PDB file of C-alpha atoms and ligand atoms in Angstrom:
ATOM      1  CA  MET A   1      -0.048   0.046  -0.020  1.00 90.00           C
ATOM      2  CA  LYS A   2       1.183   3.514  -0.803  1.00 96.00           C
ATOM      3  CA  ALA A   3       0.069   5.987   1.896  1.00 98.00           C
ATOM      4  CA  VAL A   4       0.868   9.589   2.209  1.00 98.00           C
ATOM      5  CA  VAL A   5      -0.024  11.947   5.047  1.00 98.00           C
ATOM      6  CA  VAL A   6      -0.215  15.554   3.655  1.00 98.00           C
ATOM      7  CA  TYR A   7      -0.209  18.554   5.941  1.00 99.00           C
ATOM      8  CA  GLU A   8      -0.381  22.357   6.138  1.00 98.00           C
ATOM      9  CA  SER A   9       1.187  23.610   9.300  1.00 98.00           C
ATOM     10  CA  LEU A  10       2.019  27.149  10.236  1.00 98.00           C
ATOM     11  CA  TRP A  11       3.544  26.420  13.655  1.00 97.00           C
ATOM     12  CA  GLY A  12       4.361  22.797  13.531  1.00 98.00           C
ATOM     13  CA  ASN A  13       1.662  21.140  15.540  1.00 98.00           C
ATOM     14  CA  THR A  14      -0.229  19.676  12.442  1.00 98.00           C
ATOM     15  CA  ALA A  15       3.140  18.517  11.039  1.00 98.00           C
ATOM     16  CA  ALA A  16       3.955  16.643  14.136  1.00 98.00           C
ATOM     17  CA  ILE A  17       0.677  15.008  14.170  1.00 99.00           C
ATOM     18  CA  ALA A  18       1.046  14.029  10.534  1.00 99.00           C
ATOM     19  CA  ARG A  19       4.440  12.397  11.219  1.00 98.00           C
ATOM     20  CA  ALA A  20       2.969  10.415  14.109  1.00 98.00           C
ATOM     21  CA  ILE A  21       0.040   9.232  11.845  1.00 98.00           C
ATOM     22  CA  ALA A  22       2.494   8.143   9.221  1.00 98.00           C
ATOM     23  CA  GLU A  23       4.523   6.248  11.850  1.00 98.00           C
ATOM     24  CA  GLY A  24       1.378   4.488  12.983  1.00 98.00           C
ATOM     25  CA  ILE A  25       0.497   3.576   9.383  1.00 98.00           C
ATOM     26  CA  GLY A  26       3.804   1.942   9.000  1.00 97.00           C
ATOM     27  CA  PRO A  27       7.211   2.203   7.166  1.00 96.00           C
ATOM     28  CA  GLU A  28       5.415   2.536   3.793  1.00 93.00           C
ATOM     29  CA  ALA A  29       3.786   5.866   4.758  1.00 98.00           C
ATOM     30  CA  ARG A  30       5.405   9.263   4.442  1.00 97.00           C
ATOM     31  CA  ALA A  31       4.464  12.619   5.929  1.00 98.00           C
ATOM     32  CA  LEU A  32       4.687  15.444   3.333  1.00 98.00           C
ATOM     33  CA  SER A  33       4.002  19.020   3.468  1.00 98.00           C
ATOM     34  CA  THR A  34       1.690  20.471   0.772  1.00 98.00           C
ATOM     35  CA  ALA A  35       4.833  21.684  -1.010  1.00 98.00           C
ATOM     36  CA  GLU A  36       6.429  18.188  -0.878  1.00 98.00           C
ATOM     37  CA  ALA A  37       3.217  16.394  -1.894  1.00 98.00           C
ATOM     38  CA  THR A  38       3.539  17.052  -5.626  1.00 98.00           C
ATOM     39  CA  ALA A  39       1.508  15.180  -8.210  1.00 96.00           C
ATOM     40  CA  THR A  40       4.474  12.901  -8.736  1.00 96.00           C
ATOM     41  CA  ALA A  41       4.977  12.188  -5.020  1.00 97.00           C
ATOM     42  CA  ILE A  42       1.380  11.243  -4.498  1.00 96.00           C
ATOM     43  CA  ALA A  43       0.890   9.441  -7.796  1.00 94.00           C
ATOM     44  CA  ASP A  44      -0.771   5.990  -7.267  1.00 93.00           C
ATOM     45  CA  ALA A  45      -1.377   6.591  -3.570  1.00 97.00           C
ATOM     46  CA  ASN A  46      -3.873   4.145  -2.233  1.00 97.00           C
ATOM     47  CA  LEU A  47      -4.472   6.295   0.887  1.00 98.00           C
ATOM     48  CA  ILE A  48      -4.205  10.013   1.230  1.00 98.00           C
ATOM     49  CA  VAL A  49      -4.503  11.302   4.850  1.00 98.00           C
ATOM     50  CA  ALA A  50      -4.775  15.133   4.854  1.00 99.00           C
ATOM     51  CA  GLY A  51      -4.746  17.632   7.807  1.00 98.00           C
ATOM     52  CA  ALA A  52      -4.537  21.291   8.599  1.00 98.00           C
ATOM     53  CA  PRO A  53      -5.041  23.608  11.550  1.00 98.00           C
ATOM     54  CA  VAL A  54      -8.393  25.253  12.245  1.00 98.00           C
ATOM     55  CA  LEU A  55      -8.024  29.066  11.917  1.00 96.00           C
ATOM     56  CA  ALA A  56     -11.061  31.266  12.543  1.00 94.00           C
ATOM     57  CA  PHE A  57     -13.337  28.308  12.629  1.00 95.00           C
ATOM     58  CA  SER A  58     -12.259  26.884   9.239  1.00 97.00           C
ATOM     59  CA  LEU A  59      -9.690  25.578   6.920  1.00 98.00           C
ATOM     60  CA  PRO A  60      -7.074  28.472   6.624  1.00 98.00           C
ATOM     61  CA  SER A  61      -8.013  30.829   3.823  1.00 97.00           C
ATOM     62  CA  GLU A  62      -5.395  32.638   1.688  1.00 97.00           C
ATOM     63  CA  LYS A  63      -6.675  35.901   3.319  1.00 96.00           C
ATOM     64  CA  MET A  64      -6.077  34.585   6.829  1.00 96.00           C
ATOM     65  CA  ARG A  65      -2.569  33.372   5.813  1.00 96.00           C
ATOM     66  CA  GLU A  66      -1.860  36.817   4.292  1.00 95.00           C
ATOM     67  CA  ASN A  67      -3.084  38.512   7.554  1.00 94.00           C
ATOM     68  CA  LEU A  68      -0.863  36.369   9.648  1.00 94.00           C
ATOM     69  CA  ARG A  69       2.115  37.154   7.414  1.00 92.00           C
ATOM     70  CA  ALA A  70       1.478  40.879   7.580  1.00 93.00           C
ATOM     71  CA  ASN A  71       0.513  40.849  11.412  1.00 89.00           C
ATOM     72  CA  PRO A  72       1.973  37.976  13.277  1.00 77.00           C
ATOM     73  CA  GLY A  73       0.557  39.448  16.555  1.00 82.00           C
ATOM     74  CA  ARG A  74       1.606  37.515  19.596  1.00 86.00           C
ATOM     75  CA  ALA A  75       2.838  34.489  17.873  1.00 89.00           C
ATOM     76  CA  PRO A  76       6.026  32.936  19.366  1.00 91.00           C
ATOM     77  CA  SER A  77       7.513  32.577  15.909  1.00 92.00           C
ATOM     78  CA  ALA A  78       6.558  33.663  12.355  1.00 93.00           C
ATOM     79  CA  PRO A  79       4.066  31.347  10.605  1.00 96.00           C
ATOM     80  CA  ASP A  80       5.702  28.934   8.245  1.00 96.00           C
ATOM     81  CA  LEU A  81       3.989  29.923   4.975  1.00 96.00           C
ATOM     82  CA  SER A  82       6.714  28.325   2.789  1.00 96.00           C
ATOM     83  CA  HIS A  83       4.261  25.640   1.736  1.00 98.00           C
ATOM     84  CA  PRO A  84       0.874  26.260  -0.001  1.00 98.00           C
ATOM     85  CA  SER A  85      -2.406  26.177   1.814  1.00 98.00           C
ATOM     86  CA  MET A  86      -4.254  22.855   2.055  1.00 98.00           C
ATOM     87  CA  ARG A  87      -7.102  24.626   0.266  1.00 98.00           C
ATOM     88  CA  SER A  88      -4.998  25.405  -2.849  1.00 98.00           C
ATOM     89  CA  TRP A  89      -3.408  21.967  -2.545  1.00 98.00           C
ATOM     90  CA  LEU A  90      -6.801  20.238  -2.681  1.00 98.00           C
ATOM     91  CA  ASP A  91      -7.897  22.505  -5.627  1.00 98.00           C
ATOM     92  CA  ALA A  92      -4.890  21.246  -7.593  1.00 98.00           C
ATOM     93  CA  LEU A  93      -5.126  17.602  -6.548  1.00 98.00           C
ATOM     94  CA  PRO A  94      -5.302  15.445  -9.713  1.00 97.00           C
ATOM     95  CA  GLN A  95      -7.982  12.873 -10.085  1.00 96.00           C
ATOM     96  CA  GLY A  96      -6.944   9.617  -8.514  1.00 96.00           C
ATOM     97  CA  HIS A  97      -8.391   6.407  -7.229  1.00 95.00           C
ATOM     98  CA  GLY A  98      -7.991   5.467  -3.522  1.00 97.00           C
ATOM     99  CA  ARG A  99      -9.184   6.104  -0.026  1.00 98.00           C
ATOM    100  CA  SER A 100      -8.751   9.063   2.288  1.00 98.00           C
ATOM    101  CA  ALA A 101      -9.046  10.397   5.766  1.00 98.00           C
ATOM    102  CA  ALA A 102      -9.006  13.989   7.086  1.00 98.00           C
ATOM    103  CA  PHE A 103      -7.754  15.423  10.344  1.00 98.00           C
ATOM    104  CA  GLU A 104      -7.323  18.911  12.022  1.00 98.00           C
ATOM    105  CA  THR A 105      -5.544  20.413  14.937  1.00 98.00           C
ATOM    106  CA  ARG A 106      -7.367  23.036  17.064  1.00 98.00           C
ATOM    107  CA  ILE A 107      -7.741  24.507  20.496  1.00 97.00           C
ATOM    108  CA  TRP A 108     -11.612  24.642  21.134  1.00 88.00           C
ATOM    109  CA  TRP A 109     -14.403  22.166  20.716  1.00 80.00           C
ATOM    110  CA  SER A 110     -16.437  24.754  18.759  1.00 82.00           C
ATOM    111  CA  PRO A 111     -18.567  24.263  15.687  1.00 85.00           C
ATOM    112  CA  GLY A 112     -16.919  24.478  12.197  1.00 89.00           C
ATOM    113  CA  GLY A 113     -13.490  23.263  11.477  1.00 97.00           C
ATOM    114  CA  ALA A 114     -11.172  22.107   8.689  1.00 98.00           C
ATOM    115  CA  THR A 115     -12.034  18.451   8.166  1.00 98.00           C
ATOM    116  CA  ALA A 116     -15.357  18.902   6.220  1.00 98.00           C
ATOM    117  CA  ALA A 117     -13.682  20.985   3.480  1.00 98.00           C
ATOM    118  CA  ILE A 118     -10.718  18.610   3.406  1.00 98.00           C
ATOM    119  CA  GLY A 119     -12.960  15.563   3.108  1.00 98.00           C
ATOM    120  CA  ARG A 120     -14.885  17.234   0.302  1.00 98.00           C
ATOM    121  CA  GLY A 121     -11.781  18.087  -1.666  1.00 98.00           C
ATOM    122  CA  LEU A 122     -10.358  14.524  -1.263  1.00 98.00           C
ATOM    123  CA  GLU A 123     -13.692  12.971  -2.365  1.00 98.00           C
ATOM    124  CA  ARG A 124     -13.896  15.307  -5.295  1.00 98.00           C
ATOM    125  CA  ALA A 125     -10.559  14.043  -6.508  1.00 98.00           C
ATOM    126  CA  GLY A 126     -11.632  10.333  -6.290  1.00 98.00           C
ATOM    127  CA  TYR A 127     -10.443   9.409  -2.710  1.00 98.00           C
ATOM    128  CA  ASP A 128     -13.465   8.043  -0.714  1.00 98.00           C
ATOM    129  CA  PRO A 129     -13.203   8.294   3.148  1.00 98.00           C
ATOM    130  CA  VAL A 130     -12.000   5.141   4.910  1.00 98.00           C
ATOM    131  CA  ALA A 131     -12.601   6.534   8.338  1.00 98.00           C
ATOM    132  CA  LYS A 132     -14.196   9.361  10.305  1.00 97.00           C
ATOM    133  CA  ALA A 133     -12.323  12.568  10.497  1.00 98.00           C
ATOM    134  CA  HIS A 134     -10.124  13.082  13.539  1.00 98.00           C
ATOM    135  CA  ARG A 135      -9.362  16.194  15.644  1.00 97.00           C
ATOM    136  CA  PHE A 136      -6.210  16.660  17.715  1.00 98.00           C
ATOM    137  CA  MET A 137      -6.010  19.225  20.347  1.00 98.00           C
ATOM    138  CA  VAL A 138      -3.451  21.887  21.361  1.00 98.00           C
ATOM    139  CA  LYS A 139      -3.132  23.638  24.698  1.00 97.00           C
ATOM    140  CA  GLY A 140      -2.759  27.295  23.485  1.00 95.00           C
ATOM    141  CA  ALA A 141      -3.467  29.261  20.228  1.00 94.00           C
ATOM    142  CA  TYR A 142      -0.056  28.364  18.800  1.00 96.00           C
ATOM    143  CA  GLY A 143       0.446  24.928  20.579  1.00 96.00           C
ATOM    144  CA  PRO A 144       1.883  22.952  22.077  1.00 97.00           C
ATOM    145  CA  LEU A 145      -0.093  19.739  21.518  1.00 98.00           C
ATOM    146  CA  ARG A 146      -1.976  18.375  24.512  1.00 98.00           C
ATOM    147  CA  ASP A 147      -0.321  15.445  26.228  1.00 98.00           C
ATOM    148  CA  GLY A 148      -1.058  12.102  24.651  1.00 98.00           C
ATOM    149  CA  GLU A 149      -2.099  13.561  21.217  1.00 98.00           C
ATOM    150  CA  LEU A 150       0.926  12.222  19.373  1.00 98.00           C
ATOM    151  CA  GLU A 151       0.225   8.646  20.771  1.00 98.00           C
ATOM    152  CA  ARG A 152      -3.449   9.127  19.727  1.00 98.00           C
ATOM    153  CA  ALA A 153      -2.279   9.998  16.258  1.00 98.00           C
ATOM    154  CA  ARG A 154       0.055   6.871  16.022  1.00 98.00           C
ATOM    155  CA  LEU A 155      -2.944   4.695  17.120  1.00 98.00           C
ATOM    156  CA  TRP A 156      -5.182   6.320  14.575  1.00 98.00           C
ATOM    157  CA  GLY A 157      -2.529   5.642  11.857  1.00 98.00           C
ATOM    158  CA  ALA A 158      -2.475   2.086  12.859  1.00 98.00           C
ATOM    159  CA  GLU A 159      -6.229   1.917  12.663  1.00 98.00           C
ATOM    160  CA  LEU A 160      -6.246   3.458   9.241  1.00 98.00           C
ATOM    161  CA  ALA A 161      -3.642   0.787   8.014  1.00 98.00           C
ATOM    162  CA  LYS A 162      -5.906  -2.061   9.507  1.00 98.00           C
ATOM    163  CA  ALA A 163      -8.905  -0.591   7.629  1.00 98.00           C
ATOM    164  CA  MET A 164      -7.003  -0.503   4.431  1.00 97.00           C
ATOM    165  CA  ALA A 165      -5.811  -4.193   4.748  1.00 94.00           C
TER     166      ALA A 165
HETATM  167  C1  FMN B   1      -5.045  33.311  14.399  1.00 76.57           C
HETATM  168  C2  FMN B   1      -5.514  31.923  14.921  1.00 76.57           C
HETATM  169  C3  FMN B   1      -6.778  31.550  14.894  1.00 76.57           C
HETATM  170  C4  FMN B   1      -7.193  30.293  15.392  1.00 76.57           C
HETATM  171  N1  FMN B   1      -8.541  29.973  15.291  1.00 76.57           N
HETATM  172  C5  FMN B   1      -8.850  28.819  15.853  1.00 76.57           C
HETATM  173  C6  FMN B   1     -10.305  28.406  15.917  1.00 76.57           C
HETATM  174  O1  FMN B   1     -11.176  29.047  15.259  1.00 76.57           O
HETATM  175  N2  FMN B   1     -10.670  27.224  16.425  1.00 76.57           N
HETATM  176  C7  FMN B   1      -9.811  26.417  17.091  1.00 76.57           C
HETATM  177  O2  FMN B   1     -10.119  25.366  17.641  1.00 76.57           O
HETATM  178  N3  FMN B   1      -8.416  26.735  17.104  1.00 76.57           N
HETATM  179  C8  FMN B   1      -8.083  27.942  16.570  1.00 76.57           C
HETATM  180  N4  FMN B   1      -6.636  28.246  16.581  1.00 76.57           N
HETATM  181  C9  FMN B   1      -5.689  27.241  17.190  1.00 76.57           C
HETATM  182  C10 FMN B   1      -5.047  26.477  16.056  1.00 76.57           C
HETATM  183  O3  FMN B   1      -5.874  25.739  15.292  1.00 76.57           O
HETATM  184  C11 FMN B   1      -3.920  25.553  16.549  1.00 76.57           C
HETATM  185  O4  FMN B   1      -2.974  26.174  17.239  1.00 76.57           O
HETATM  186  C12 FMN B   1      -3.306  24.612  15.581  1.00 76.57           C
HETATM  187  O5  FMN B   1      -2.832  23.445  16.254  1.00 76.57           O
HETATM  188  C13 FMN B   1      -2.122  25.288  14.860  1.00 76.57           C
HETATM  189  O6  FMN B   1      -1.573  24.340  13.897  1.00 76.57           O
HETATM  190  P1  FMN B   1      -0.130  24.360  13.290  1.00 76.57           P
HETATM  191  O7  FMN B   1       0.875  24.549  14.448  1.00 76.57           O
HETATM  192  O8  FMN B   1      -0.007  23.113  12.607  1.00 76.57           O
HETATM  193  O9  FMN B   1      -0.142  25.632  12.409  1.00 76.57           O
HETATM  194  C14 FMN B   1      -6.231  29.425  16.025  1.00 76.57           C
HETATM  195  C15 FMN B   1      -4.949  29.886  16.137  1.00 76.57           C
HETATM  196  C16 FMN B   1      -4.598  31.060  15.629  1.00 76.57           C
HETATM  197  C17 FMN B   1      -3.091  31.468  15.739  1.00 76.57           C
END
């Protein structure tokens, strides 16, 4: 099975979760940023797991990313905007044939979120869901992850691998 875990991550929390999910899936899985997950890198993937942070109740928009670039506010470090948004990555995702799963990182258990839009984009490209979307929680607006979340991500990765077997 070829599995890729693709992420957008401005402060590293979603990237860390993506790496833990890939570990849980197994040695055949790779965690890739939206910049690394080129059409060639994901060609023939049987499973695409995709995740992003929730910003302002939704999948980060280009406007939100631009605002953060212009006005980083109280952020402990500048946001990593070196890779494209998950939105634009999904818009450019070539048609494929496989299964998918979506995840998000966030601080509050509030309505809205990123996974519905991620799931829609993956399905539109021909990747039907293999599991319910997952949320992973951080402690503050910029992280760090809550205790136990990396382990939960590894376990979810292992469940995804089992569901694909
Ligand atoms: C400007 C800003 C807006 C945010 N909006 C939300 C939100 O609406 N809901 C939520 O649950 N978390 C929100 N968060 C928390 C982020 O989703 C959380 O820190 C996420 O893990 C960041 O992921 P990253 O480190 O991969 O970029 C927000 C954080 C920032 C900095």
